[in-house]
PDB file of C-alpha atoms in Angstrom:
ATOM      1  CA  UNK O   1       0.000   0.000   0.000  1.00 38.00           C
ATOM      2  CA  UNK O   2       1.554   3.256  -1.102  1.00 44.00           C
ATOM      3  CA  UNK O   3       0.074   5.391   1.366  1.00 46.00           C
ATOM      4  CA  UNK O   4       0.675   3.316   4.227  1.00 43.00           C
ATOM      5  CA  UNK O   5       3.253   4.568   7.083  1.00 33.00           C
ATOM      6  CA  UNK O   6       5.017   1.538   8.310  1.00 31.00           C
ATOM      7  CA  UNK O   7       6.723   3.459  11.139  1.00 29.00           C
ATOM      8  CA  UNK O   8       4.839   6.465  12.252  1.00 36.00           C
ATOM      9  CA  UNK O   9       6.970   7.247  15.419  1.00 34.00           C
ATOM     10  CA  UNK O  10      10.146   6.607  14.928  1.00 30.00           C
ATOM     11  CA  UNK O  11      12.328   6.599  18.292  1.00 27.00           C
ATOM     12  CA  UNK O  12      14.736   9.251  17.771  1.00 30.00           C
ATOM     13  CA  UNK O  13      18.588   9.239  19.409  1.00 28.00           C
ATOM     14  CA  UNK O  14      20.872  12.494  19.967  1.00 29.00           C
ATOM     15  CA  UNK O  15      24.080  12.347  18.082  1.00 28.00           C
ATOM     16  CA  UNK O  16      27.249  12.757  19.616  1.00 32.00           C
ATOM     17  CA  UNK O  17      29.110  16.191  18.558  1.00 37.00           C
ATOM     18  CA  UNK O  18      32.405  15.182  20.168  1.00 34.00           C
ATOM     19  CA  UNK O  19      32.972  12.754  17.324  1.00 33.00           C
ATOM     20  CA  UNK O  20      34.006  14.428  13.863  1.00 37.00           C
ATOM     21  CA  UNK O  21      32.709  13.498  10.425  1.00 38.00           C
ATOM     22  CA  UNK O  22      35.639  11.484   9.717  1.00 39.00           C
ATOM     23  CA  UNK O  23      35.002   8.623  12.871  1.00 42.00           C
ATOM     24  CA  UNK O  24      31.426   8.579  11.645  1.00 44.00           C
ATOM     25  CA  UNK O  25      32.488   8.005   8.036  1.00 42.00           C
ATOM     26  CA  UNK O  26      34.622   4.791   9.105  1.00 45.00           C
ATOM     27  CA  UNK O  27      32.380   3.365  11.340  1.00 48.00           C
ATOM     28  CA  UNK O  28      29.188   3.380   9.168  1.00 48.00           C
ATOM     29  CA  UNK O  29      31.730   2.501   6.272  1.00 44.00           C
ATOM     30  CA  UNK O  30      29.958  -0.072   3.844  1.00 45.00           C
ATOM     31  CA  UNK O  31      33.383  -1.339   2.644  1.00 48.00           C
ATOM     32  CA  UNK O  32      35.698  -3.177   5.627  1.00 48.00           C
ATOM     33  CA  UNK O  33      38.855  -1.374   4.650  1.00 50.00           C
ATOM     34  CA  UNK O  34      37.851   2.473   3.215  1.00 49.00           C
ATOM     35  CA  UNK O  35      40.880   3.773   4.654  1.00 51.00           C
ATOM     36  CA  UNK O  36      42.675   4.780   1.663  1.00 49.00           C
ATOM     37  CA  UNK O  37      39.760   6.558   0.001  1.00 50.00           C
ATOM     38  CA  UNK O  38      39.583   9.022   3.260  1.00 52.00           C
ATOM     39  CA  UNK O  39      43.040   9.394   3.596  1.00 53.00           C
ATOM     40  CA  UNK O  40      43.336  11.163   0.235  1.00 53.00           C
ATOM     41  CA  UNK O  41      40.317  13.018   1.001  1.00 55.00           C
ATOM     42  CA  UNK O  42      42.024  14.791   3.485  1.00 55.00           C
ATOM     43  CA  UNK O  43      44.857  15.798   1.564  1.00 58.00           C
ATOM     44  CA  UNK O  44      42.234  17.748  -0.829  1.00 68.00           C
ATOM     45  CA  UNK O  45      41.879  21.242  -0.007  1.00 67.00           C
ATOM     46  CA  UNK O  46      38.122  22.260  -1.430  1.00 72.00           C
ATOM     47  CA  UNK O  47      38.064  25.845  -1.971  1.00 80.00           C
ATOM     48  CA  UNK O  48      35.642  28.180  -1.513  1.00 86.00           C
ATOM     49  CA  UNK O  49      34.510  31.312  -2.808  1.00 87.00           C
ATOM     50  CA  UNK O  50      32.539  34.608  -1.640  1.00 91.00           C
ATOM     51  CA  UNK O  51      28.927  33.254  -3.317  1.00 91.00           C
ATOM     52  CA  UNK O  52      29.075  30.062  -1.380  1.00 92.00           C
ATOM     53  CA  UNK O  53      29.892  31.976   1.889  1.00 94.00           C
ATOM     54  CA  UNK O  54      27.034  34.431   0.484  1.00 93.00           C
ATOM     55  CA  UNK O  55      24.490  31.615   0.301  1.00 92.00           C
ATOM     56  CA  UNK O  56      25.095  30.367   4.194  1.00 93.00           C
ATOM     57  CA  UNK O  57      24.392  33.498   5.165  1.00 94.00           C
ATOM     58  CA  UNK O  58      21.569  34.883   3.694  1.00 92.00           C
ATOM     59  CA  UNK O  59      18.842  32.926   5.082  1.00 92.00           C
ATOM     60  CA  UNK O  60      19.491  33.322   8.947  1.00 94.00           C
ATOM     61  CA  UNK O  61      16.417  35.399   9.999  1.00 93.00           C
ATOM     62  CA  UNK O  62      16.963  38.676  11.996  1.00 89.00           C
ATOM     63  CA  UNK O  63      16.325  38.448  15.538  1.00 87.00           C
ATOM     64  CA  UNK O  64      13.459  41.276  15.702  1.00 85.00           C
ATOM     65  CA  UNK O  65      12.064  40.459  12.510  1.00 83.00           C
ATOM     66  CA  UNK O  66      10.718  37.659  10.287  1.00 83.00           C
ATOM     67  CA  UNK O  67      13.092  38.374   8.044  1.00 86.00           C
ATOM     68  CA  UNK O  68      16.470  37.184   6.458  1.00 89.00           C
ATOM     69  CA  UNK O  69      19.170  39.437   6.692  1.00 90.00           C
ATOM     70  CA  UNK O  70      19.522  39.438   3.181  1.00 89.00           C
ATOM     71  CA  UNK O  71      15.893  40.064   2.515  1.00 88.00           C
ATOM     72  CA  UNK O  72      16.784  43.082   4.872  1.00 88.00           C
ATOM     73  CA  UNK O  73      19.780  44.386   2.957  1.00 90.00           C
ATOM     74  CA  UNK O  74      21.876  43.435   5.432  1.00 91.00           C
ATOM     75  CA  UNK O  75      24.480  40.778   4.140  1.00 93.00           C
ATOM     76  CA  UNK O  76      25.162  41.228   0.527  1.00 91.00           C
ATOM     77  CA  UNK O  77      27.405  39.504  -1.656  1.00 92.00           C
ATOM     78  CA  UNK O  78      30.123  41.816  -2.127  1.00 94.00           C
ATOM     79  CA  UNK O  79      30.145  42.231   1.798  1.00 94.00           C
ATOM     80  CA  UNK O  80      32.035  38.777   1.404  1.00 95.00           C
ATOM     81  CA  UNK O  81      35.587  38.558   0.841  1.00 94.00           C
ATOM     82  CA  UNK O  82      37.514  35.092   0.645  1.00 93.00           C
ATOM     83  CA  UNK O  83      41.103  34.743   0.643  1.00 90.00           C
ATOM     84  CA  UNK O  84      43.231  31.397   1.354  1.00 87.00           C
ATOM     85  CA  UNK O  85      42.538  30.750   4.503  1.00 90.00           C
ATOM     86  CA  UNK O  86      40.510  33.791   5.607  1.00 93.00           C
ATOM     87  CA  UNK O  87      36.690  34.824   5.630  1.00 95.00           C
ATOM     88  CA  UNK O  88      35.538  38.033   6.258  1.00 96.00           C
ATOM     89  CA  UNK O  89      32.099  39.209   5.910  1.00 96.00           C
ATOM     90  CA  UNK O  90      31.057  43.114   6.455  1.00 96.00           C
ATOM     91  CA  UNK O  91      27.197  43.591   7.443  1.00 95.00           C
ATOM     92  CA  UNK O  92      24.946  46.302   7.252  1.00 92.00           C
ATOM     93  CA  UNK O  93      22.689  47.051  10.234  1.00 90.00           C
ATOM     94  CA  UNK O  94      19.407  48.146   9.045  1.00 86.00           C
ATOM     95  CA  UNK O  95      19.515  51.632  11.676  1.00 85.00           C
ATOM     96  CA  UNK O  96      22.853  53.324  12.846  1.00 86.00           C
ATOM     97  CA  UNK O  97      21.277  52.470  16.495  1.00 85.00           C
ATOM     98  CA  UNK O  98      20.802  48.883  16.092  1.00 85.00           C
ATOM     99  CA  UNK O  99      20.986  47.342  19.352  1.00 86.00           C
ATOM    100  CA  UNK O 100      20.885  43.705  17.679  1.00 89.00           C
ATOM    101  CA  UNK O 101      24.300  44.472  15.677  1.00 92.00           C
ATOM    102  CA  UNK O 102      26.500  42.170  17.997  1.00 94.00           C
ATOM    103  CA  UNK O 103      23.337  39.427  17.740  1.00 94.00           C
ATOM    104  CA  UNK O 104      22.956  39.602  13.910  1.00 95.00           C
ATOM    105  CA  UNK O 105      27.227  39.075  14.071  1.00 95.00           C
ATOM    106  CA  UNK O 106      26.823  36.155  16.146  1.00 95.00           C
ATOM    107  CA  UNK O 107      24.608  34.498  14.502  1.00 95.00           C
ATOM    108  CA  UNK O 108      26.994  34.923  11.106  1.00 96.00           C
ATOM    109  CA  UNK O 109      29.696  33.691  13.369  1.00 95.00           C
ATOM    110  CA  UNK O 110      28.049  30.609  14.541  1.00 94.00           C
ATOM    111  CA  UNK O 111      26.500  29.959  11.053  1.00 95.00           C
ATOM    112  CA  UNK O 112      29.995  30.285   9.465  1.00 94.00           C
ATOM    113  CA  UNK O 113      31.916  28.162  11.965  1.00 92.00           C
ATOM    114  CA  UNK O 114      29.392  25.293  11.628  1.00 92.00           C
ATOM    115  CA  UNK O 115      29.659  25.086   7.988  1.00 90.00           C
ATOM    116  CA  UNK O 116      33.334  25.255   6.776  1.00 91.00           C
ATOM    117  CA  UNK O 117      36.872  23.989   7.419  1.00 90.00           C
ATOM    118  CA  UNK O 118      38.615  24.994  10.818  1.00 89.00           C
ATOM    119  CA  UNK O 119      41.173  25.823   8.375  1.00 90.00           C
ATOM    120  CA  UNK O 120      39.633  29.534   7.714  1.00 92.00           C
ATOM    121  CA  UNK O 121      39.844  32.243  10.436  1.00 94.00           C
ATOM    122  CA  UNK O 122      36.757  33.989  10.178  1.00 94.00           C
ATOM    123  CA  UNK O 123      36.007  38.073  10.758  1.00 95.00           C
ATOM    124  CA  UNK O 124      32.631  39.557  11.358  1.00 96.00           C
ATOM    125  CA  UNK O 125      32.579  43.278  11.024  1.00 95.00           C
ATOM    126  CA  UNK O 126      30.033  45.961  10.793  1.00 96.00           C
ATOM    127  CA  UNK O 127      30.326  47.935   7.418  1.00 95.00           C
ATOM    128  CA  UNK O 128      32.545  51.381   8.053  1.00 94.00           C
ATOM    129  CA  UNK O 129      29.961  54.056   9.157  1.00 92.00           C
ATOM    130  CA  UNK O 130      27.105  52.310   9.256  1.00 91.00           C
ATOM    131  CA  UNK O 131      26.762  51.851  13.009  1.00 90.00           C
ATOM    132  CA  UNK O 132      27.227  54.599  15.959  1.00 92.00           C
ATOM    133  CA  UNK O 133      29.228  52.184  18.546  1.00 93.00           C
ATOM    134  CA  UNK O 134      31.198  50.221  15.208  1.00 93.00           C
ATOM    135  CA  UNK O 135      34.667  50.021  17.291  1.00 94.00           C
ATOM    136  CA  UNK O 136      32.524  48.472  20.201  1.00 94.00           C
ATOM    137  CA  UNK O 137      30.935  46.295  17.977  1.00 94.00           C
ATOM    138  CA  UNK O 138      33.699  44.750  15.834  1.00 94.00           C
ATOM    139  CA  UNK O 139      35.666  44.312  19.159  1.00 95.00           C
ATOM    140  CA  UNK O 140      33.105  41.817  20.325  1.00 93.00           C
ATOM    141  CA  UNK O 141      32.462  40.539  17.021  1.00 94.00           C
ATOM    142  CA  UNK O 142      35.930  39.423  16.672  1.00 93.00           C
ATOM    143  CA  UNK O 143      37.275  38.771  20.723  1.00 93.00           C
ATOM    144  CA  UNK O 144      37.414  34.952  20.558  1.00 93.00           C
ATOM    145  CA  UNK O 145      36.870  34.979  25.129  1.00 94.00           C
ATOM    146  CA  UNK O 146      33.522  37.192  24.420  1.00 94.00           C
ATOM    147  CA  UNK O 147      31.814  35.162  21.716  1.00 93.00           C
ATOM    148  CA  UNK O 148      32.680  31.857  23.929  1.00 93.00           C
ATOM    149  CA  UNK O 149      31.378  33.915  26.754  1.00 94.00           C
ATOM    150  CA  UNK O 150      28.082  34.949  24.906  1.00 93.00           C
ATOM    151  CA  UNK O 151      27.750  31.209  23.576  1.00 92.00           C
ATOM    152  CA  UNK O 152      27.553  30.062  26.832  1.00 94.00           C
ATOM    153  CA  UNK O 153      24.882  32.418  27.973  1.00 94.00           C
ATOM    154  CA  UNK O 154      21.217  29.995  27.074  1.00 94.00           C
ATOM    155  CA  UNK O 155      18.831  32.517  26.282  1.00 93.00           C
ATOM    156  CA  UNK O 156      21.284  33.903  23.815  1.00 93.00           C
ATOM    157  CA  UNK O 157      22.281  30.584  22.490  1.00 93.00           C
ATOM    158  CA  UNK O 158      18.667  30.048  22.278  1.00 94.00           C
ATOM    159  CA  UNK O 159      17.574  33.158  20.288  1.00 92.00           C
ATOM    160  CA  UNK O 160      21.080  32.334  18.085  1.00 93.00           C
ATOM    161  CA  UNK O 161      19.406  28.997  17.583  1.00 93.00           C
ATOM    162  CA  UNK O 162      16.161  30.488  16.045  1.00 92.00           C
ATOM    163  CA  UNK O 163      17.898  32.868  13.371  1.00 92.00           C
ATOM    164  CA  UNK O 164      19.851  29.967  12.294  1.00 93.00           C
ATOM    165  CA  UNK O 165      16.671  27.436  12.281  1.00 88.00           C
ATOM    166  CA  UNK O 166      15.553  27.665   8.623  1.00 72.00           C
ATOM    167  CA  UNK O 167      18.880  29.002   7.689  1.00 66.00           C
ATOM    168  CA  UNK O 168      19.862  24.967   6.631  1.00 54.00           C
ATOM    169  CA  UNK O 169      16.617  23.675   4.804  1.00 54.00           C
ATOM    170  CA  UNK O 170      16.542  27.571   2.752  1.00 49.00           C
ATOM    171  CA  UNK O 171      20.340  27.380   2.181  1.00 49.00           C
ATOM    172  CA  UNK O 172      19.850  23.746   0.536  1.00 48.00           C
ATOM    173  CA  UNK O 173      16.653  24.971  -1.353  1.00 46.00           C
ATOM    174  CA  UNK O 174      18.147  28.588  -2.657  1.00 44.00           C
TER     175      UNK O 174
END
């Protein structure tokens, strides 16, 4: 029967995040010995250029508003430079004022660090002139202690959570 669901309620287990990619590949290897294929794997470097960056980035939403940032003008992609080993990305706050600057950052941060190689230092800055307090900003944005800090904090781990909710199925759709 087509429309028949043969398990309705699946029982669902947490994965553990202490394990990389790389364990999981060789223990739920279909071939006994797929060392060799991994091993070269690693010695690949992929590259990756300023629309790819672009497109993990414009779908998180903005913390105030049901909007994605780049629906908002805020993350465009020329704000997006790539270079061998380095990402930066310049935003746009929507008012000069915009209390949710260090947020929106955050959440670029977070998105960014989840989705490529530890090999690429990351910067998150506000675009030159575009915010009153853009020192302050920037500072935070880029202070490795104070994003760990603000990462550890639940209710803003929480709200980062949110923005970055649809950000995966709309990145894969896009």
């Amino acid at each position: 029967m087509p429309g028949e669901i043969f398990n309705p309620n699946p029982v669902v287990f947490s994965t553990s995040k202490a394990a990389g990619r790389q364990a999981d590949i060789l223990t739920h290897s279909l071939w006994i010995n797929d060392t060799s294929s991994s091993e070269d794997e690693a010695d690949e470097v992929e590259a990756i250029d300023q629309d790819e960056i672009f497109d993990l980035i414009r779908s998180i939403y903005d913390p105030e508003h049901p909007n994605t940032l780049e629906e908002l003008r805020v993350v465009s992609a020329p704000q997006v430079t790539v270079g061998t080993n380095r990402i930066k990305v310049e935003f746009t706050p929507t008012v000069p004022h915009c209390g949710m600057s260090t947020l929106i950052g955050l959440c670029i941060r977070v998105r960014l660090l989840r989705s490529i190689p530890e090999r690429f230092k990351v910067d998150i800055c506000v675009k030159p002139g575009s915010h009153q307090s853009e020192n302050a900003v920037n500072k935070q944005l880029n202070d490795k202690e104070r994003v760990a800090a603000a990462l550890e904090n639940p209710v803003l781990l929480d709200t980062v959570e949110q923005c970055l909710a649809n950000a995966r199925s709309r990145s894969n759709v896009d």
